[in-house]
XYZ file of C-alpha atoms in Angstrom:
706
model
C -0.690 -18.613 -26.035
C 2.042 -18.060 -28.901
C 5.831 -18.337 -28.004
C 6.715 -14.869 -28.899
C 3.798 -13.421 -26.993
C 5.924 -14.941 -24.480
C 8.675 -13.470 -25.335
C 7.430 -10.070 -25.636
C 5.847 -10.834 -21.976
C 8.898 -11.759 -20.565
C 10.710 -8.586 -21.973
C 8.174 -6.201 -20.596
C 9.032 -8.264 -17.321
C 13.096 -7.484 -17.662
C 11.927 -3.803 -18.191
C 10.276 -4.077 -15.271
C 12.866 -5.923 -13.463
C 15.134 -2.776 -13.949
C 12.543 -0.083 -12.857
C 11.624 -2.280 -9.859
C 15.125 -1.967 -8.572
C 15.099 1.452 -8.576
C 12.919 3.654 -6.283
C 9.495 4.501 -7.917
C 7.694 7.831 -8.101
C 5.100 7.212 -10.290
C 3.885 10.053 -12.049
C 0.870 10.815 -14.355
C -0.307 12.469 -17.453
C -0.701 12.624 -20.874
C 1.882 11.140 -23.310
C 3.065 14.817 -24.415
C 2.428 16.607 -21.359
C 1.360 20.417 -21.008
C 4.670 21.525 -21.851
C 5.430 24.010 -24.508
C 8.857 22.825 -26.841
C 8.868 26.629 -28.340
C 11.595 27.614 -25.934
C 14.907 26.235 -25.944
C 18.241 25.670 -23.729
C 16.630 24.697 -20.215
C 13.155 24.964 -21.296
C 13.577 21.323 -22.603
C 15.511 19.762 -19.738
C 13.686 16.904 -18.288
C 16.900 16.241 -16.011
C 20.353 15.625 -15.759
C 21.811 12.350 -14.775
C 26.119 11.895 -13.985
C 26.606 15.189 -15.968
C 24.607 14.221 -18.700
C 21.643 16.673 -19.850
C 18.264 14.764 -20.888
C 16.184 16.550 -22.989
C 12.601 16.084 -23.394
C 12.596 14.942 -27.248
C 15.564 12.296 -26.220
C 13.144 11.239 -23.190
C 9.940 11.209 -24.866
C 11.576 8.841 -27.692
C 12.887 6.572 -25.017
C 9.212 6.689 -23.391
C 7.696 6.198 -27.101
C 9.408 3.094 -27.438
C 8.171 1.497 -24.065
C 4.847 2.467 -25.170
C 4.632 0.423 -28.248
C 6.214 -2.467 -26.532
C 3.453 -2.224 -23.963
C 1.093 -1.955 -26.784
C 2.363 -5.078 -28.688
C 2.143 -6.637 -25.485
C -1.299 -6.063 -24.023
C -3.159 -4.673 -27.501
C -4.144 -2.256 -26.063
C -2.986 1.571 -25.557
C -1.931 2.358 -22.000
C -4.087 4.302 -19.448
C -3.073 7.288 -17.578
C -1.695 5.462 -14.687
C 0.240 2.731 -16.929
C 1.353 5.790 -18.690
C 2.717 6.891 -15.711
C 4.439 3.456 -14.805
C 6.148 3.705 -18.704
C 7.363 7.149 -17.895
C 8.690 5.260 -14.604
C 10.965 2.838 -16.815
C 11.797 5.471 -18.986
C 13.598 7.083 -16.878
C 15.152 3.779 -14.702
C 16.136 2.657 -18.048
C 17.970 6.081 -18.612
C 19.483 5.807 -14.911
C 20.983 2.167 -15.681
C 22.509 3.203 -19.129
C 24.069 6.034 -17.727
C 24.870 6.120 -14.031
C 25.021 2.455 -13.641
C 27.021 1.818 -16.972
C 29.500 4.134 -15.538
C 30.298 1.990 -12.542
C 29.768 -1.446 -14.580
C 32.911 0.241 -16.744
C 35.311 1.336 -14.197
C 35.054 -2.404 -12.599
C 35.103 -3.698 -16.126
C 31.865 -5.822 -16.071
C 30.580 -7.184 -18.982
C 28.533 -9.653 -20.419
C 30.370 -11.570 -23.606
C 28.653 -13.092 -26.780
C 29.186 -16.238 -25.241
C 27.910 -15.551 -21.862
C 24.475 -14.436 -23.659
C 24.294 -17.687 -25.724
C 24.227 -19.656 -22.223
C 21.934 -17.539 -20.920
C 19.796 -18.015 -23.813
C 20.007 -21.625 -24.607
C 23.407 -23.079 -22.979
C 23.744 -24.752 -19.954
C 22.750 -21.822 -17.619
C 19.187 -20.796 -19.236
C 18.188 -17.572 -17.633
C 14.992 -17.571 -15.858
C 13.260 -15.334 -17.687
C 14.112 -17.566 -20.886
C 13.059 -20.543 -19.327
C 9.865 -18.622 -18.251
C 8.933 -17.703 -21.704
C 9.634 -21.124 -22.947
C 7.788 -22.889 -20.575
C 4.807 -24.925 -22.037
C 1.632 -23.603 -20.264
C -0.562 -26.801 -20.420
C 2.525 -29.170 -18.611
C 4.856 -26.640 -16.902
C 7.573 -28.596 -18.473
C 10.513 -26.691 -20.384
C 11.995 -27.519 -23.256
C 15.488 -26.032 -24.397
C 14.916 -27.356 -28.186
C 11.960 -24.638 -28.584
C 14.212 -22.048 -28.144
C 16.492 -23.362 -30.613
C 13.874 -23.858 -33.050
C 12.832 -20.404 -32.203
C 15.845 -18.837 -32.816
C 16.304 -21.008 -35.962
C 12.955 -19.211 -37.187
C 13.829 -15.653 -35.935
C 15.113 -14.172 -39.513
C 11.522 -15.510 -40.932
C 9.662 -13.449 -38.684
C 8.142 -9.911 -38.847
C 10.240 -7.243 -38.238
C 8.121 -6.565 -34.787
C 9.231 -9.656 -33.279
C 12.679 -9.556 -34.139
C 12.809 -6.110 -32.440
C 10.919 -7.523 -29.778
C 13.338 -10.477 -29.238
C 16.600 -7.983 -29.790
C 14.762 -5.944 -26.713
C 14.604 -9.285 -24.600
C 18.026 -10.036 -25.004
C 19.525 -6.644 -24.254
C 17.497 -6.723 -21.129
C 18.655 -9.922 -20.550
C 22.588 -8.333 -20.419
C 21.444 -5.518 -18.429
C 19.928 -7.687 -15.263
C 23.033 -9.770 -15.459
C 25.383 -7.057 -15.601
C 23.195 -5.899 -12.310
C 23.572 -9.179 -10.660
C 27.509 -9.099 -11.339
C 27.627 -5.639 -9.573
C 25.448 -6.442 -6.599
C 26.953 -10.020 -6.473
C 30.299 -8.227 -5.852
C 28.674 -5.518 -3.565
C 27.370 -8.351 -1.457
C 30.047 -10.348 -0.992
C 31.662 -6.901 0.281
C 29.064 -6.991 3.265
C 29.847 -9.080 6.256
C 29.307 -9.357 10.111
C 32.417 -9.913 12.643
C 32.191 -12.430 15.228
C 32.084 -9.342 17.874
C 29.002 -7.913 15.995
C 27.200 -11.510 16.191
C 28.424 -12.021 19.836
C 26.524 -8.608 20.864
C 23.344 -9.661 18.714
C 23.196 -12.923 20.572
C 23.471 -10.751 24.003
C 20.927 -8.395 22.644
C 18.117 -11.376 22.162
C 19.189 -13.573 24.998
C 19.779 -11.447 27.742
C 17.123 -10.818 30.050
C 15.746 -8.251 32.781
C 12.767 -8.502 35.291
C 11.806 -4.579 35.707
C 9.549 -2.402 37.692
C 9.346 1.096 36.600
C 7.603 4.482 37.398
C 5.758 5.934 34.124
C 4.077 9.518 33.639
C 3.370 9.742 30.220
C 3.310 13.270 28.467
C -0.227 13.008 27.264
C -1.081 13.209 30.993
C -0.233 16.965 30.810
C -2.459 19.168 28.330
C -0.733 20.425 25.467
C -2.582 23.701 25.919
C -0.705 24.242 29.291
C 2.275 24.110 27.791
C 3.475 27.528 25.011
C 5.917 26.823 22.672
C 7.806 29.561 20.814
C 9.309 29.907 17.455
C 12.862 30.162 19.126
C 12.437 27.058 20.798
C 11.514 25.666 17.702
C 14.282 26.980 16.014
C 16.908 25.659 18.428
C 15.600 21.830 18.708
C 15.771 22.275 14.318
C 19.458 23.273 14.736
C 20.015 20.730 16.997
C 18.848 17.787 15.139
C 19.232 18.938 11.454
C 20.005 15.552 10.244
C 16.791 14.569 11.331
C 14.969 16.933 9.347
C 15.822 17.015 5.921
C 15.060 19.593 3.025
C 12.351 18.842 0.231
C 11.141 20.768 -2.685
C 6.999 20.703 -1.357
C 3.768 22.671 -1.486
C 1.470 22.510 0.845
C -2.281 23.656 -0.216
C -5.791 23.704 1.257
C -8.705 22.814 -1.029
C -12.520 22.495 -1.022
C -14.584 20.369 -3.522
C -17.462 21.246 -5.396
C -19.072 17.655 -6.365
C -20.637 16.482 -9.136
C -23.017 14.224 -7.217
C -26.109 12.846 -9.291
C -29.261 14.747 -8.624
C -32.745 13.508 -7.296
C -33.639 14.640 -11.013
C -30.993 12.334 -12.374
C -32.106 9.481 -9.993
C -35.654 9.624 -11.129
C -34.490 9.766 -14.830
C -32.798 6.451 -14.349
C -35.154 5.144 -12.195
C -37.308 5.167 -15.252
C -35.062 4.272 -17.439
C -34.440 0.879 -15.726
C -38.201 0.389 -15.556
C -38.514 0.578 -19.141
C -35.509 -1.934 -19.568
C -37.328 -4.115 -17.275
C -39.816 -4.428 -19.451
C -37.609 -5.116 -22.566
C -35.879 -7.815 -20.357
C -38.983 -9.844 -20.007
C -39.753 -9.785 -23.589
C -36.642 -10.643 -25.091
C -36.164 -13.760 -26.426
C -32.584 -13.587 -25.687
C -32.384 -12.167 -22.373
C -28.563 -12.869 -21.572
C -27.912 -10.528 -24.773
C -30.171 -8.272 -24.366
C -28.676 -7.684 -20.820
C -25.223 -7.246 -21.661
C -26.055 -4.834 -24.271
C -27.667 -2.731 -21.849
C -25.848 -3.034 -18.527
C -23.428 -0.966 -16.818
C -22.151 -3.890 -14.482
C -21.186 -7.203 -15.923
C -22.699 -10.005 -13.768
C -22.363 -13.401 -14.750
C -25.218 -15.606 -16.023
C -25.302 -18.180 -13.478
C -25.239 -17.526 -9.661
C -25.167 -19.149 -6.372
C -27.487 -17.932 -3.828
C -24.196 -16.791 -1.948
C -23.092 -14.832 -4.726
C -26.120 -13.036 -5.143
C -27.123 -9.574 -3.425
C -29.019 -9.847 -0.504
C -32.035 -8.503 -1.818
C -32.214 -10.774 -4.578
C -31.308 -13.441 -2.525
C -34.169 -13.451 -0.216
C -36.504 -13.296 -3.525
C -35.438 -17.103 -3.743
C -38.907 -18.254 -2.688
C -41.058 -16.481 -5.172
C -38.515 -17.061 -8.244
C -40.873 -18.432 -10.886
C -39.457 -18.621 -14.860
C -39.331 -15.587 -16.287
C -40.082 -13.468 -13.757
C -38.205 -9.983 -13.163
C -37.338 -8.840 -9.917
C -36.244 -5.355 -8.673
C -35.487 -2.878 -9.440
C -32.764 -3.375 -6.286
C -30.532 -0.358 -5.635
C -26.809 -1.075 -4.644
C -25.348 2.441 -4.234
C -25.389 4.569 -7.573
C -26.655 1.684 -9.301
C -29.790 -0.441 -10.027
C -30.146 -3.537 -10.943
C -33.337 -5.570 -12.398
C -32.752 -9.666 -12.830
C -34.882 -12.073 -14.904
C -34.778 -15.769 -13.418
C -34.719 -18.815 -15.950
C -34.145 -21.726 -13.767
C -31.452 -23.518 -12.496
C -28.678 -26.357 -13.169
C -26.545 -28.359 -11.069
C -22.739 -26.993 -10.184
C -19.995 -29.261 -10.184
C -18.851 -27.654 -6.483
C -20.888 -26.875 -3.421
C -21.568 -23.827 -1.482
C -22.946 -23.579 2.069
C -22.813 -20.766 4.695
C -21.402 -21.018 8.416
C -20.523 -19.244 11.494
C -17.629 -20.257 13.662
C -16.186 -19.372 17.402
C -12.225 -20.308 17.008
C -10.140 -21.005 19.897
C -6.668 -20.664 18.521
C -4.064 -22.904 19.192
C -1.058 -21.791 16.708
C 2.520 -21.746 18.625
C 0.984 -22.773 22.050
C 2.503 -25.106 24.000
C 1.151 -28.470 24.567
C -0.185 -27.390 28.098
C -1.933 -24.231 26.734
C -3.390 -26.578 23.657
C -5.295 -28.917 26.410
C -6.487 -25.279 28.243
C -7.744 -24.046 24.752
C -9.891 -27.476 24.363
C -11.075 -27.414 27.606
C -12.472 -23.959 27.059
C -13.759 -25.044 23.769
C -15.582 -27.633 25.281
C -16.804 -25.670 27.952
C -18.669 -22.935 24.938
C -19.922 -25.800 23.051
C -21.990 -27.204 26.269
C -23.428 -23.879 26.385
C -24.795 -23.404 23.202
C -25.936 -27.228 23.380
C -27.758 -25.931 26.446
C -29.691 -23.174 24.510
C -26.904 -20.269 25.207
C -26.582 -17.929 21.867
C -24.320 -18.827 19.384
C -23.752 -15.428 18.075
C -23.117 -13.780 21.717
C -20.354 -16.177 22.584
C -18.818 -16.001 19.308
C -18.771 -12.210 19.834
C -16.890 -12.620 23.348
C -15.081 -15.487 22.869
C -13.949 -16.028 18.860
C -10.813 -15.227 18.430
C -10.545 -14.232 14.531
C -11.879 -11.262 12.800
C -15.398 -13.128 12.385
C -16.076 -12.428 16.126
C -17.589 -8.854 15.626
C -20.152 -10.898 12.794
C -21.248 -13.238 15.474
C -18.715 -15.686 13.839
C -20.344 -15.548 10.384
C -18.086 -16.453 7.555
C -20.116 -16.003 4.844
C -20.966 -18.206 1.891
C -17.906 -20.374 0.646
C -17.588 -23.366 -1.475
C -15.695 -26.931 -0.968
C -12.685 -25.837 -3.143
C -9.754 -25.466 -0.612
C -11.573 -22.145 0.530
C -11.602 -23.245 3.688
C -8.783 -25.628 5.656
C -9.630 -29.492 4.984
C -11.005 -30.577 8.640
C -13.241 -27.576 8.640
C -14.455 -27.926 5.062
C -15.380 -31.770 5.341
C -17.421 -31.105 8.985
C -19.214 -28.371 7.357
C -19.934 -30.288 3.870
C -20.449 -33.557 5.826
C -23.535 -31.774 7.841
C -26.206 -33.436 6.777
C -28.515 -29.947 7.292
C -28.296 -26.553 9.064
C -27.524 -26.297 12.364
C -24.563 -27.110 15.038
C -22.124 -29.572 14.538
C -22.489 -31.755 18.286
C -18.348 -31.651 18.216
C -15.048 -29.971 18.453
C -13.370 -29.746 14.908
C -9.499 -29.165 14.964
C -7.591 -27.423 12.214
C -4.142 -25.947 12.236
C -5.576 -22.424 13.152
C -7.346 -24.524 16.833
C -10.494 -25.134 18.142
C -13.530 -24.728 16.075
C -17.327 -25.035 17.221
C -19.410 -24.748 14.059
C -22.963 -23.786 13.445
C -23.867 -24.805 9.532
C -26.208 -21.543 8.998
C -27.207 -22.526 5.060
C -26.676 -26.143 4.429
C -24.685 -27.459 1.144
C -26.242 -26.922 -2.266
C -25.062 -27.171 -5.698
C -27.962 -25.042 -7.331
C -26.987 -22.252 -10.217
C -29.489 -19.690 -10.490
C -29.700 -18.608 -14.252
C -29.822 -14.661 -13.713
C -30.175 -12.395 -16.716
C -28.934 -8.725 -14.804
C -29.025 -5.110 -15.967
C -27.405 -2.660 -13.627
C -27.294 1.116 -14.764
C -25.604 3.280 -12.496
C -26.784 6.417 -11.748
C -24.743 9.266 -13.621
C -24.796 13.071 -13.081
C -26.372 14.717 -16.466
C -24.904 17.964 -18.022
C -27.584 19.942 -16.140
C -26.229 18.939 -13.114
C -22.333 19.234 -13.900
C -23.195 22.775 -15.133
C -24.444 23.506 -11.745
C -21.770 22.360 -9.956
C -19.203 24.528 -12.308
C -21.288 27.375 -11.656
C -21.247 27.022 -7.856
C -17.297 26.483 -8.087
C -16.651 29.635 -10.364
C -18.771 31.826 -7.859
C -16.644 30.694 -5.211
C -13.406 31.172 -7.050
C -14.463 34.607 -8.724
C -14.883 36.239 -5.068
C -11.624 35.018 -3.318
C -8.477 35.816 -4.459
C -6.319 34.869 -1.063
C -6.216 32.777 1.883
C -8.481 35.160 4.329
C -11.066 35.512 1.678
C -10.992 31.984 0.985
C -11.405 31.530 4.867
C -14.085 33.711 5.327
C -16.202 32.795 2.163
C -15.462 28.788 3.616
C -17.227 30.370 7.071
C -20.289 31.741 5.381
C -21.111 28.224 3.120
C -21.197 25.603 5.954
C -21.766 23.050 3.184
C -17.914 23.185 2.331
C -15.597 21.279 3.940
C -11.635 22.216 3.513
C -9.330 19.498 2.889
C -5.733 20.308 4.332
C -2.753 18.330 1.817
C 0.751 18.925 3.502
C 4.437 18.729 1.619
C 3.011 17.619 -1.790
C 6.079 16.444 -3.642
C 6.570 18.010 -7.090
C 5.788 14.182 -8.775
C 3.056 13.648 -6.498
C 0.312 11.388 -8.540
C -2.747 12.292 -5.976
C -3.478 14.266 -3.137
C -5.187 12.618 -0.461
C -8.215 10.678 -2.262
C -7.999 12.715 -5.076
C -7.021 10.635 -8.248
C -6.526 10.792 -11.551
C -4.196 12.398 -14.229
C -6.322 15.364 -13.753
C -4.873 15.684 -9.903
C -1.009 16.768 -11.581
C -2.547 19.858 -12.761
C -3.321 20.869 -9.338
C 0.479 20.057 -8.402
C 1.785 21.783 -11.237
C -0.392 24.858 -10.261
C 0.596 24.834 -6.742
C 4.657 24.304 -7.723
C 4.565 26.890 -10.561
C 6.868 29.668 -9.924
C 4.120 32.391 -10.896
C 1.935 30.842 -7.817
C 2.829 32.992 -4.725
C 1.940 32.026 -1.318
C -1.736 32.552 -0.202
C -2.983 32.602 -3.895
C -6.405 30.704 -4.934
C -6.553 28.778 -8.251
C -9.263 28.551 -10.805
C -11.188 25.715 -10.482
C -9.842 22.066 -11.501
C -11.951 19.621 -12.373
C -10.887 15.783 -11.052
C -13.398 12.984 -11.794
C -16.804 13.418 -10.570
C -16.292 17.383 -8.641
C -14.102 20.660 -9.305
C -11.489 21.437 -6.597
C -10.376 24.940 -5.919
C -6.912 25.335 -3.798
C -5.466 27.776 -2.154
C -1.415 27.647 -1.763
C -0.140 27.336 2.353
C 2.974 26.483 2.375
C 6.435 26.124 -0.183
C 9.368 24.212 1.358
C 12.923 24.187 -0.113
C 15.854 21.275 -0.686
C 18.400 23.603 0.303
C 16.272 25.713 2.419
C 15.100 24.160 6.051
C 13.030 26.110 8.167
C 10.626 25.600 11.043
C 7.631 26.400 9.421
C 8.287 23.063 6.831
C 7.997 20.894 10.112
C 6.231 23.008 12.509
C 3.936 20.160 14.056
C 6.409 17.740 14.207
C 8.735 19.859 16.165
C 6.087 21.736 18.513
C 5.500 17.971 19.600
C 9.278 17.330 20.307
C 10.063 20.768 21.996
C 6.340 20.036 23.866
C 7.251 17.021 25.150
C 10.975 18.100 26.176
C 8.934 21.089 28.171
C 6.545 18.275 29.784
C 9.328 15.833 30.894
C 10.920 19.420 32.711
C 7.850 19.992 34.430
C 7.275 15.913 35.170
C 10.761 15.782 36.586
C 10.875 18.842 38.779
C 7.247 17.937 40.177
C 8.778 14.509 41.009
C 11.986 15.920 42.917
C 14.269 14.116 44.831
C 12.379 10.711 45.059
C 12.653 8.275 47.641
C 10.497 5.417 49.100
C 8.755 2.810 46.849
C 7.554 3.544 43.544
C 4.353 3.238 44.185
C 4.880 5.847 47.281
C 6.404 7.884 44.686
C 3.287 7.543 42.030
C 0.591 8.116 45.116
C 2.791 11.517 45.978
C 2.907 12.417 42.193
C -0.859 11.977 41.751
C -2.997 11.624 38.713
C -0.905 10.158 35.489
C 1.499 7.793 37.580
C 1.692 4.288 36.628
C 3.776 1.612 38.303
C 4.159 -1.614 36.000
C 6.242 -4.568 36.039
C 7.969 -6.271 33.106
C 9.573 -9.320 32.849
C 11.931 -11.302 30.515
C 12.022 -8.325 28.551
C 15.521 -7.741 25.960
C 17.605 -5.311 24.240
C 16.704 -6.341 20.932
C 13.055 -6.199 21.529
C 11.901 -5.183 24.781
C 8.512 -3.958 25.142
C 7.646 -2.125 28.497
C 3.895 -2.328 28.040
C 2.395 1.206 28.693
C 5.570 2.737 27.401
C 5.930 1.009 24.446
C 9.745 0.463 23.620
C 12.089 2.466 25.125
C 16.105 2.441 23.773
C 16.876 4.702 26.386
C 14.667 2.878 29.389
C 15.861 -0.309 28.099
C 19.296 0.895 28.115
C 18.685 2.365 31.535
C 17.069 -1.620 33.053
C 20.119 -3.248 31.942
C 23.031 -0.593 33.206
C 21.730 -1.007 36.233
C 22.974 -3.789 39.102
C 20.093 -5.640 40.621
C 17.848 -3.740 43.475
C 18.911 -0.413 42.134
C 16.929 2.515 40.587
C 17.923 5.447 37.829
C 16.870 8.754 38.159
C 13.742 9.983 36.461
C 14.724 10.819 33.058
C 12.630 11.644 29.740
C 11.919 8.830 27.599
C 10.086 8.640 24.365
C 6.666 8.660 25.505
C 6.962 10.223 28.870
C 9.345 10.180 31.883
C 10.353 6.800 33.740
C 11.960 5.506 36.726
C 13.338 2.294 36.261
C 14.418 -0.739 39.119
C 15.864 -3.337 38.189
C 15.037 -6.790 39.972
C 16.901 -9.291 38.523
C 19.255 -9.706 35.604
C 20.369 -12.889 33.714
C 23.037 -12.624 31.177
C 22.776 -14.516 27.883
C 24.263 -18.259 28.590
C 27.976 -18.467 27.434
C 27.956 -20.281 23.386
C 30.727 -21.119 21.538
C 29.548 -20.538 18.222
C 27.822 -17.380 17.274
C 27.758 -18.235 13.336
C 23.619 -18.119 13.188
C 24.023 -14.898 14.571
C 26.740 -13.732 12.224
C 24.415 -15.258 9.182
C 21.462 -13.388 10.498
C 23.277 -10.021 10.514
C 24.520 -10.609 7.321
C 21.572 -11.977 5.781
C 19.758 -8.287 7.039
C 22.489 -6.359 5.761
C 22.676 -8.208 2.723
C 18.549 -7.851 1.616
C 19.275 -4.121 1.859
C 22.212 -3.935 -0.660
C 19.969 -3.097 -3.714
C 18.541 0.120 -2.105
C 21.480 1.439 -1.190
C 23.537 0.987 -3.636
C 20.199 2.226 -5.825
C 20.808 5.563 -3.205
C 24.478 5.423 -3.444
C 24.829 5.637 -7.450
C 22.107 7.899 -7.826
C 23.763 10.524 -5.162
C 27.308 10.127 -6.839
C 25.503 10.686 -10.665
C 24.093 14.059 -8.845
C 20.732 12.870 -10.521
C 18.542 16.118 -11.358
C 14.800 14.995 -11.957
C 12.383 17.629 -13.507
C 10.184 15.296 -15.514
C 7.123 16.480 -12.865
C 7.604 19.967 -14.933
C 6.263 18.536 -18.118
C 3.700 15.194 -16.903
């Protein structure tokens, strides 16, 4: 790759660095959008940043500039998803150039020409420059190549000169941002008192016993929640439920799935192609020209699909195998002989007894357990059954099967050496220890370096135009007979083949709705946000991929007006739990006696549990989970004392503290102070973005255009 191509890559990265540092709201759509520019004034306003209005043409010019850069870097036009990212970069650049620059100017932050030279060819070369001019073959950075490139820059095409200018501009922007964030980071600190508090939270221990009655033990249907109760709760917790501009919809889909006729037509075609593949003298070219799916010409047995692998014993040169169906694709294969690979492939199963992070005594116990399992298998026990019962990794469900793998470092060295050192298939008669633990290994397919020459054609079943027209006819028929939510529900009830999907609180810039993806989804979102779309309105059919979608608008929320309906489900759950808590506490009454006797008196649902060595920082109370209020109660009680019943996060509890072990006194809290400062510093970039955007009163209306 030439140096200039690397520069272009880094130019794109520099733009990306700025973009990543801001919150991304990726949107799709066409470059020109679907918005008419015949209207003036506010109709062309894409947004506003720090009081500066951004009109459509200005923004689109920035998008076009970045689109051209993308095409130069990749050699192709951006697709729908990439185009959304290009628009996001354009918006973030404008945020940077307007809102951020105001903050830089206030502090007098600059990148001088001398500093830029130093970053490009001086003593403090930017990592982006260093990577751009590092030899990809040797991995060696050579500063002289930069100087040589710059000397010849004036003789390069104007396009490459512009790419370098853009690259340098982004270097300056990134350095300015680094300076600003560095200043902000230096202002973040943790006091000794905070460090001491963190140390105590992590190292003070409590042994507790508690009674726990989960809220779920009371049936939801027995607890009635009124709208006035929901409103009261919302009024008391406004900060927890911010307002947003969103829409909620329900929708049905009419799939353009291939019909039986489409499948039969393709099957006939693939059989015809099989004859052509068999007769072709250059079968690999014939396969490439006729296949919808690219398959490597040489495959190991492990890389073959199961149906083809089962045919290996019957392989004859020039033989045709298939058609085999995988999903919606039919495959045919022509066998053309074998050759030897430079690496080997094998298949094995294992039973893993983990030791990572265990103390020596626990490791010894793990070894004894693994040895016991190995002896059982050697005595005739089922490897697969013991793997399912004992293996401590994800392969347990598959009876320990790890599938095929190569001796190229896919597996850790001791494991790989054992499998590829085995003489053949079968159980390896010893434990194999790796960094993960002890492995009992069964080689199910011994190593081989045989590669099979396979010319493959894969043809995917696609719906015909007749099938597509029929799906559209059904969608149109549905849409023509429903005009509101009530009629929508009634029609769905009549047609048992239709399934209603719900999408709640869709933001205006949403690039997808549930599993619906692609640029066409933006049509549905724009319809939902259109001022002319009323609640309970039903849409026309939208074509999204291989299906038609008909939606009904079920709810609207506004940023400046939070209503109960915006958060009904969440509020209902909270209020219902409060009411359940009152019921449980009332039933417990003035509890006395042991926790066990109180639980017995309460009846079904009450649990009594122990939790040892819990701390305030990460305390976990078994069935009650993480409950800050319960932890606070436990550490606030004197040993041997008990709390009154109280409502926690997931149920009502009575805490009883058995013992408290204060954190040992230490003289130096530096480690905890550093820990707090690092945690705070890691969030500086995010907080800066939010603060600057809030101060700039950013108004983003791009979703109305794209």
